[in-house]
Amino acid sequence: MSPVDDLLQEIQNLLTGPGISYTSVSQPWDVYEGYLFSLAVSTASSLGASVHYKDVHGSTVNNLVFRTSPGRLYSTRHPYTHAVVEFDRAPALEVHLGVQVQGNSGVVHECDVLILPSDEAALSRQIRMAPRGNKCLLAIECKYYTAGPVDIGHARNFEGLHSDLRTARNLFVSNTGAPNVVKYLSARKRGYEREVVPANVNTVGYTRGQIREAFKIYLGKTAPSTVI
């Protein structure tokens, strides 16, 4: 199978049921973002959360429509899908793909995968403004390269994103490795995982651990009696 087909198969495995809008001719970087979305959702489920899917209108859906370019969380142009995650005794969360987020400066940034409280997402839909980064749990930057290492420029952009969004946690994930990117992000103590692909069970496990930590911090504040 091609790398895209591998990703598509793993998305189906992780989501266990719903249909998806990606196909074998979808761009690999788009499918990679969907893979990380699915990994976040699957991690929540493995930790005991209940998960279901809704579109922007609030309707429960079984066929998932994913963005292939960044957009507004509240846009009703297409019935894009997000996941609703509910841990015991904690306010609900949402997982979104390819949405804009407002930084501390007031500038709007693009987030490949975003986990945020449902009430912040609801406010975004109500007032039609990007959700506030400092209210969000986790922003994941996804980089998929079909040839060559990850460009250092992406790491620098991620550093700027981290500094302005002020989310509880940020994570840089790529399908390849690059020593200069590792040195750059390590020196700044930024979260990153490299060579994250379905076949690499170790790096996938490390990425799940980073996602779990974001949920753990959230539950520590909102539902400290809930153990994950």
PDB file of C-alpha atoms in Angstrom:
ATOM      1  CA  MET A   1       0.000   0.000   0.000  1.00  0.00           C
ATOM      2  CA  SER A   2       1.033   3.612  -0.528  1.00  0.00           C
ATOM      3  CA  PRO A   3       1.786   5.867   2.487  1.00  0.00           C
ATOM      4  CA  VAL A   4      -1.597   7.581   1.960  1.00  0.00           C
ATOM      5  CA  ASP A   5      -3.395   4.247   1.933  1.00  0.00           C
ATOM      6  CA  ASP A   6      -1.583   3.284   5.149  1.00  0.00           C
ATOM      7  CA  LEU A   7      -2.763   6.510   6.782  1.00  0.00           C
ATOM      8  CA  LEU A   8      -6.326   6.026   5.535  1.00  0.00           C
ATOM      9  CA  GLN A   9      -6.409   2.489   6.918  1.00  0.00           C
ATOM     10  CA  GLU A  10      -5.094   3.647  10.276  1.00  0.00           C
ATOM     11  CA  ILE A  11      -7.641   6.477  10.474  1.00  0.00           C
ATOM     12  CA  GLN A  12     -10.401   3.914   9.972  1.00  0.00           C
ATOM     13  CA  ASN A  13      -8.848   1.679  12.637  1.00  0.00           C
ATOM     14  CA  LEU A  14      -8.554   4.533  15.133  1.00  0.00           C
ATOM     15  CA  LEU A  15     -12.051   5.917  14.599  1.00  0.00           C
ATOM     16  CA  THR A  16     -13.654   2.441  14.551  1.00  0.00           C
ATOM     17  CA  GLY A  17     -16.731   3.009  12.468  1.00  0.00           C
ATOM     18  CA  PRO A  18     -17.515   6.370  10.884  1.00  0.00           C
ATOM     19  CA  GLY A  19     -16.994   7.026   7.196  1.00  0.00           C
ATOM     20  CA  ILE A  20     -14.400   9.665   6.242  1.00  0.00           C
ATOM     21  CA  SER A  21     -14.178  12.183   3.428  1.00  0.00           C
ATOM     22  CA  TYR A  22     -10.562  11.374   2.505  1.00  0.00           C
ATOM     23  CA  THR A  23      -9.785   9.055  -0.390  1.00  0.00           C
ATOM     24  CA  SER A  24      -6.649   7.525  -1.876  1.00  0.00           C
ATOM     25  CA  VAL A  25      -6.238  10.601  -4.096  1.00  0.00           C
ATOM     26  CA  SER A  26      -6.342  13.060  -1.170  1.00  0.00           C
ATOM     27  CA  GLN A  27      -3.176  15.041  -0.524  1.00  0.00           C
ATOM     28  CA  PRO A  28      -0.910  13.171   1.915  1.00  0.00           C
ATOM     29  CA  TRP A  29      -0.426  16.200   4.189  1.00  0.00           C
ATOM     30  CA  ASP A  30      -4.192  16.573   4.541  1.00  0.00           C
ATOM     31  CA  VAL A  31      -4.602  12.897   5.406  1.00  0.00           C
ATOM     32  CA  TYR A  32      -1.701  13.175   7.875  1.00  0.00           C
ATOM     33  CA  GLU A  33      -3.560  15.911   9.752  1.00  0.00           C
ATOM     34  CA  GLY A  34      -6.612  13.651   9.801  1.00  0.00           C
ATOM     35  CA  TYR A  35      -4.421  10.876  11.175  1.00  0.00           C
ATOM     36  CA  LEU A  36      -3.321  13.078  14.103  1.00  0.00           C
ATOM     37  CA  PHE A  37      -6.935  14.131  14.675  1.00  0.00           C
ATOM     38  CA  SER A  38      -7.858  10.451  14.821  1.00  0.00           C
ATOM     39  CA  LEU A  39      -4.970   9.703  17.158  1.00  0.00           C
ATOM     40  CA  ALA A  40      -6.156  12.420  19.552  1.00  0.00           C
ATOM     41  CA  VAL A  41      -9.725  11.088  19.481  1.00  0.00           C
ATOM     42  CA  SER A  42      -8.561   7.495  19.917  1.00  0.00           C
ATOM     43  CA  THR A  43      -6.360   8.477  22.856  1.00  0.00           C
ATOM     44  CA  ALA A  44      -9.316  10.126  24.601  1.00  0.00           C
ATOM     45  CA  SER A  45     -11.418   7.021  24.047  1.00  0.00           C
ATOM     46  CA  SER A  46      -8.683   4.738  25.378  1.00  0.00           C
ATOM     47  CA  LEU A  47      -8.576   6.862  28.540  1.00  0.00           C
ATOM     48  CA  GLY A  48     -12.272   6.261  29.194  1.00  0.00           C
ATOM     49  CA  ALA A  49     -13.869   9.262  27.495  1.00  0.00           C
ATOM     50  CA  SER A  50     -17.023   8.920  25.434  1.00  0.00           C
ATOM     51  CA  VAL A  51     -16.684  10.260  21.895  1.00  0.00           C
ATOM     52  CA  HIS A  52     -19.209  11.240  19.264  1.00  0.00           C
ATOM     53  CA  TYR A  53     -19.137  13.442  16.189  1.00  0.00           C
ATOM     54  CA  LYS A  54     -21.049  16.574  15.260  1.00  0.00           C
ATOM     55  CA  ASP A  55     -21.128  19.046  12.399  1.00  0.00           C
ATOM     56  CA  VAL A  56     -21.059  22.830  12.737  1.00  0.00           C
ATOM     57  CA  HIS A  57     -24.863  22.877  13.045  1.00  0.00           C
ATOM     58  CA  GLY A  58     -24.748  20.605  16.112  1.00  0.00           C
ATOM     59  CA  SER A  59     -26.154  17.541  14.350  1.00  0.00           C
ATOM     60  CA  THR A  60     -24.692  14.158  15.265  1.00  0.00           C
ATOM     61  CA  VAL A  61     -23.055  12.549  12.234  1.00  0.00           C
ATOM     62  CA  ASN A  62     -21.529   9.204  11.240  1.00  0.00           C
ATOM     63  CA  ASN A  63     -19.833  10.317   8.029  1.00  0.00           C
ATOM     64  CA  LEU A  64     -16.990  12.680   8.834  1.00  0.00           C
ATOM     65  CA  VAL A  65     -16.228  15.669   6.607  1.00  0.00           C
ATOM     66  CA  PHE A  66     -12.697  16.959   7.129  1.00  0.00           C
ATOM     67  CA  ARG A  67     -11.190  20.290   6.112  1.00  0.00           C
ATOM     68  CA  THR A  68      -8.391  20.259   3.564  1.00  0.00           C
ATOM     69  CA  SER A  69      -7.475  23.903   4.127  1.00  0.00           C
ATOM     70  CA  PRO A  70      -7.608  26.096   7.244  1.00  0.00           C
ATOM     71  CA  GLY A  71     -10.965  27.661   8.010  1.00  0.00           C
ATOM     72  CA  ARG A  72     -13.165  29.234  10.639  1.00  0.00           C
ATOM     73  CA  LEU A  73     -14.482  26.948  13.348  1.00  0.00           C
ATOM     74  CA  TYR A  74     -17.905  28.573  13.027  1.00  0.00           C
ATOM     75  CA  SER A  75     -18.124  28.469   9.214  1.00  0.00           C
ATOM     76  CA  THR A  76     -21.359  26.941   7.906  1.00  0.00           C
ATOM     77  CA  ARG A  77     -20.238  26.817   4.274  1.00  0.00           C
ATOM     78  CA  HIS A  78     -19.660  23.056   4.592  1.00  0.00           C
ATOM     79  CA  PRO A  79     -20.822  20.660   7.333  1.00  0.00           C
ATOM     80  CA  TYR A  80     -17.317  20.070   8.686  1.00  0.00           C
ATOM     81  CA  THR A  81     -17.006  17.546  11.479  1.00  0.00           C
ATOM     82  CA  HIS A  82     -15.553  17.806  14.969  1.00  0.00           C
ATOM     83  CA  ALA A  83     -15.342  15.259  17.768  1.00  0.00           C
ATOM     84  CA  VAL A  84     -17.027  15.799  21.129  1.00  0.00           C
ATOM     85  CA  VAL A  85     -15.048  14.225  23.989  1.00  0.00           C
ATOM     86  CA  GLU A  86     -16.583  13.727  27.425  1.00  0.00           C
ATOM     87  CA  PHE A  87     -14.635  12.533  30.440  1.00  0.00           C
ATOM     88  CA  ASP A  88     -16.447  11.556  33.614  1.00  0.00           C
ATOM     89  CA  ARG A  89     -17.408  14.591  35.757  1.00  0.00           C
ATOM     90  CA  ALA A  90     -15.570  17.044  33.449  1.00  0.00           C
ATOM     91  CA  PRO A  91     -16.947  19.690  31.071  1.00  0.00           C
ATOM     92  CA  ALA A  92     -17.008  18.445  27.477  1.00  0.00           C
ATOM     93  CA  LEU A  93     -14.191  19.035  25.015  1.00  0.00           C
ATOM     94  CA  GLU A  94     -14.048  19.289  21.236  1.00  0.00           C
ATOM     95  CA  VAL A  95     -11.356  18.180  18.777  1.00  0.00           C
ATOM     96  CA  HIS A  96     -11.177  20.183  15.543  1.00  0.00           C
ATOM     97  CA  LEU A  97      -9.162  19.891  12.362  1.00  0.00           C
ATOM     98  CA  GLY A  98      -7.707  22.851  10.461  1.00  0.00           C
ATOM     99  CA  VAL A  99      -9.245  25.793  12.311  1.00  0.00           C
ATOM    100  CA  GLN A 100      -8.148  29.345  13.031  1.00  0.00           C
ATOM    101  CA  VAL A 101      -7.326  30.405  16.586  1.00  0.00           C
ATOM    102  CA  GLN A 102      -6.828  33.858  18.072  1.00  0.00           C
ATOM    103  CA  GLY A 103      -3.466  34.492  19.680  1.00  0.00           C
ATOM    104  CA  ASN A 104      -2.653  36.671  22.679  1.00  0.00           C
ATOM    105  CA  SER A 105      -1.722  39.477  20.276  1.00  0.00           C
ATOM    106  CA  GLY A 106      -5.131  39.351  18.611  1.00  0.00           C
ATOM    107  CA  VAL A 107      -3.619  37.836  15.461  1.00  0.00           C
ATOM    108  CA  VAL A 108      -5.393  34.773  14.043  1.00  0.00           C
ATOM    109  CA  HIS A 109      -3.284  31.644  13.490  1.00  0.00           C
ATOM    110  CA  GLU A 110      -3.926  28.314  11.789  1.00  0.00           C
ATOM    111  CA  CYS A 111      -4.010  25.132  13.895  1.00  0.00           C
ATOM    112  CA  ASP A 112      -3.849  21.718  12.263  1.00  0.00           C
ATOM    113  CA  VAL A 113      -5.426  19.888  15.225  1.00  0.00           C
ATOM    114  CA  LEU A 114      -6.992  21.734  18.140  1.00  0.00           C
ATOM    115  CA  ILE A 115      -8.470  20.489  21.422  1.00  0.00           C
ATOM    116  CA  LEU A 116     -10.546  23.021  23.347  1.00  0.00           C
ATOM    117  CA  PRO A 117     -13.434  23.191  25.836  1.00  0.00           C
ATOM    118  CA  SER A 118     -16.850  22.851  24.237  1.00  0.00           C
ATOM    119  CA  ASP A 119     -18.017  26.079  25.845  1.00  0.00           C
ATOM    120  CA  GLU A 120     -15.201  28.012  24.113  1.00  0.00           C
ATOM    121  CA  ALA A 121     -16.110  26.374  20.789  1.00  0.00           C
ATOM    122  CA  ALA A 122     -19.795  27.191  21.374  1.00  0.00           C
ATOM    123  CA  LEU A 123     -18.906  30.821  22.071  1.00  0.00           C
ATOM    124  CA  SER A 124     -16.896  30.918  18.828  1.00  0.00           C
ATOM    125  CA  ARG A 125     -19.916  29.660  16.892  1.00  0.00           C
ATOM    126  CA  GLN A 126     -22.242  32.062  18.689  1.00  0.00           C
ATOM    127  CA  ILE A 127     -20.272  35.284  18.209  1.00  0.00           C
ATOM    128  CA  ARG A 128     -18.533  34.144  15.002  1.00  0.00           C
ATOM    129  CA  MET A 129     -15.003  34.788  16.176  1.00  0.00           C
ATOM    130  CA  ALA A 130     -11.971  32.520  16.369  1.00  0.00           C
ATOM    131  CA  PRO A 131     -11.587  30.714  19.705  1.00  0.00           C
ATOM    132  CA  ARG A 132      -8.995  32.127  22.093  1.00  0.00           C
ATOM    133  CA  GLY A 133      -5.729  30.223  22.194  1.00  0.00           C
ATOM    134  CA  ASN A 134      -5.276  30.724  25.926  1.00  0.00           C
ATOM    135  CA  LYS A 135      -8.532  28.832  26.524  1.00  0.00           C
ATOM    136  CA  CYS A 136      -7.392  25.770  24.560  1.00  0.00           C
ATOM    137  CA  LEU A 137      -5.802  22.550  25.802  1.00  0.00           C
ATOM    138  CA  LEU A 138      -3.595  21.484  22.931  1.00  0.00           C
ATOM    139  CA  ALA A 139      -2.599  22.647  19.456  1.00  0.00           C
ATOM    140  CA  ILE A 140      -0.837  20.109  17.233  1.00  0.00           C
ATOM    141  CA  GLU A 141       1.236  21.264  14.271  1.00  0.00           C
ATOM    142  CA  CYS A 142       1.442  18.459  11.671  1.00  0.00           C
ATOM    143  CA  LYS A 143       4.165  18.295   9.017  1.00  0.00           C
ATOM    144  CA  TYR A 144       4.212  15.606   6.347  1.00  0.00           C
ATOM    145  CA  TYR A 145       7.081  15.466   3.867  1.00  0.00           C
ATOM    146  CA  THR A 146       7.158  13.161   0.856  1.00  0.00           C
ATOM    147  CA  ALA A 147      10.874  13.821   0.286  1.00  0.00           C
ATOM    148  CA  GLY A 148      13.655  15.259   2.425  1.00  0.00           C
ATOM    149  CA  PRO A 149      13.753  16.400   6.052  1.00  0.00           C
ATOM    150  CA  VAL A 150      11.452  18.906   7.737  1.00  0.00           C
ATOM    151  CA  ASP A 151      12.452  22.484   6.980  1.00  0.00           C
ATOM    152  CA  ILE A 152      13.780  24.520   9.926  1.00  0.00           C
ATOM    153  CA  GLY A 153      11.415  27.317   8.914  1.00  0.00           C
ATOM    154  CA  HIS A 154       8.471  25.233  10.105  1.00  0.00           C
ATOM    155  CA  ALA A 155      10.059  24.914  13.532  1.00  0.00           C
ATOM    156  CA  ARG A 156      10.579  28.669  13.708  1.00  0.00           C
ATOM    157  CA  ASN A 157       6.950  29.252  12.736  1.00  0.00           C
ATOM    158  CA  PHE A 158       5.879  26.785  15.416  1.00  0.00           C
ATOM    159  CA  GLU A 159       7.896  28.722  18.006  1.00  0.00           C
ATOM    160  CA  GLY A 160       6.083  31.919  17.050  1.00  0.00           C
ATOM    161  CA  LEU A 161       2.758  30.094  17.198  1.00  0.00           C
ATOM    162  CA  HIS A 162       3.531  28.741  20.661  1.00  0.00           C
ATOM    163  CA  SER A 163       4.548  32.154  21.957  1.00  0.00           C
ATOM    164  CA  ASP A 164       1.378  33.868  20.778  1.00  0.00           C
ATOM    165  CA  LEU A 165      -1.315  31.216  21.259  1.00  0.00           C
ATOM    166  CA  ARG A 166      -0.557  30.534  24.939  1.00  0.00           C
ATOM    167  CA  THR A 167      -2.452  27.245  24.798  1.00  0.00           C
ATOM    168  CA  ALA A 168      -1.885  24.905  27.726  1.00  0.00           C
ATOM    169  CA  ARG A 169       0.297  22.718  25.471  1.00  0.00           C
ATOM    170  CA  ASN A 170       1.576  22.745  21.889  1.00  0.00           C
ATOM    171  CA  LEU A 171       3.036  19.823  19.975  1.00  0.00           C
ATOM    172  CA  PHE A 172       5.044  19.648  16.732  1.00  0.00           C
ATOM    173  CA  VAL A 173       4.608  16.304  14.937  1.00  0.00           C
ATOM    174  CA  SER A 174       6.245  15.178  11.698  1.00  0.00           C
ATOM    175  CA  ASN A 175       6.594  12.026   9.635  1.00  0.00           C
ATOM    176  CA  THR A 176      10.348  12.561   9.187  1.00  0.00           C
ATOM    177  CA  GLY A 177      13.211  13.728  11.358  1.00  0.00           C
ATOM    178  CA  ALA A 178      15.651  16.623  11.077  1.00  0.00           C
ATOM    179  CA  PRO A 179      18.505  17.169  13.562  1.00  0.00           C
ATOM    180  CA  ASN A 180      18.416  20.975  13.271  1.00  0.00           C
ATOM    181  CA  VAL A 181      14.669  20.995  14.005  1.00  0.00           C
ATOM    182  CA  VAL A 182      15.229  18.768  17.026  1.00  0.00           C
ATOM    183  CA  LYS A 183      18.023  21.046  18.322  1.00  0.00           C
ATOM    184  CA  TYR A 184      15.926  24.158  17.784  1.00  0.00           C
ATOM    185  CA  LEU A 185      12.806  22.871  19.540  1.00  0.00           C
ATOM    186  CA  SER A 186      14.748  21.121  22.315  1.00  0.00           C
ATOM    187  CA  ALA A 187      16.630  24.326  23.162  1.00  0.00           C
ATOM    188  CA  ARG A 188      13.284  26.066  23.613  1.00  0.00           C
ATOM    189  CA  LYS A 189      11.735  23.166  25.533  1.00  0.00           C
ATOM    190  CA  ARG A 190       8.930  22.752  22.986  1.00  0.00           C
ATOM    191  CA  GLY A 191       6.982  19.540  22.601  1.00  0.00           C
ATOM    192  CA  TYR A 192       7.768  17.558  19.462  1.00  0.00           C
ATOM    193  CA  GLU A 193       7.618  14.035  18.096  1.00  0.00           C
ATOM    194  CA  ARG A 194       9.293  12.963  14.854  1.00  0.00           C
ATOM    195  CA  GLU A 195       8.884   9.985  12.534  1.00  0.00           C
ATOM    196  CA  VAL A 196       5.268   9.543  13.685  1.00  0.00           C
ATOM    197  CA  VAL A 197       3.686   7.105  11.235  1.00  0.00           C
ATOM    198  CA  PRO A 198       1.361   4.137  11.817  1.00  0.00           C
ATOM    199  CA  ALA A 199       4.157   1.569  11.468  1.00  0.00           C
ATOM    200  CA  ASN A 200       6.316   3.221  14.133  1.00  0.00           C
ATOM    201  CA  VAL A 201       4.601   2.043  17.316  1.00  0.00           C
ATOM    202  CA  ASN A 202       7.142   3.720  19.599  1.00  0.00           C
ATOM    203  CA  THR A 203       6.733   7.258  18.282  1.00  0.00           C
ATOM    204  CA  VAL A 204       2.957   6.802  18.051  1.00  0.00           C
ATOM    205  CA  GLY A 205       2.985   5.772  21.703  1.00  0.00           C
ATOM    206  CA  TYR A 206       5.055   8.813  22.644  1.00  0.00           C
ATOM    207  CA  THR A 207       2.592  11.052  20.800  1.00  0.00           C
ATOM    208  CA  ARG A 208      -0.319   9.452  22.627  1.00  0.00           C
ATOM    209  CA  GLY A 209       1.525  10.222  25.854  1.00  0.00           C
ATOM    210  CA  GLN A 210       1.798  13.905  24.939  1.00  0.00           C
ATOM    211  CA  ILE A 211      -1.912  14.036  24.140  1.00  0.00           C
ATOM    212  CA  ARG A 212      -2.758  12.226  27.386  1.00  0.00           C
ATOM    213  CA  GLU A 213      -0.759  14.827  29.309  1.00  0.00           C
ATOM    214  CA  ALA A 214      -2.941  17.606  27.870  1.00  0.00           C
ATOM    215  CA  PHE A 215      -6.084  15.765  28.964  1.00  0.00           C
ATOM    216  CA  LYS A 216      -4.523  15.075  32.361  1.00  0.00           C
ATOM    217  CA  ILE A 217      -3.773  18.762  32.958  1.00  0.00           C
ATOM    218  CA  TYR A 218      -7.332  19.668  31.976  1.00  0.00           C
ATOM    219  CA  LEU A 219      -8.868  17.074  34.279  1.00  0.00           C
ATOM    220  CA  GLY A 220      -6.590  18.146  37.100  1.00  0.00           C
ATOM    221  CA  LYS A 221      -8.242  21.566  36.921  1.00  0.00           C
ATOM    222  CA  THR A 222     -11.834  20.611  36.137  1.00  0.00           C
ATOM    223  CA  ALA A 223     -12.372  17.083  37.516  1.00  0.00           C
ATOM    224  CA  PRO A 224      -9.526  16.137  39.874  1.00  0.00           C
ATOM    225  CA  SER A 225     -11.293  12.975  41.033  1.00  0.00           C
ATOM    226  CA  THR A 226     -11.206  11.572  37.482  1.00  0.00           C
ATOM    227  CA  VAL A 227      -8.239   9.269  36.916  1.00  0.00           C
ATOM    228  CA  ILE A 228      -6.815   8.604  33.437  1.00  0.00           C
TER     229      ILE A 228
END
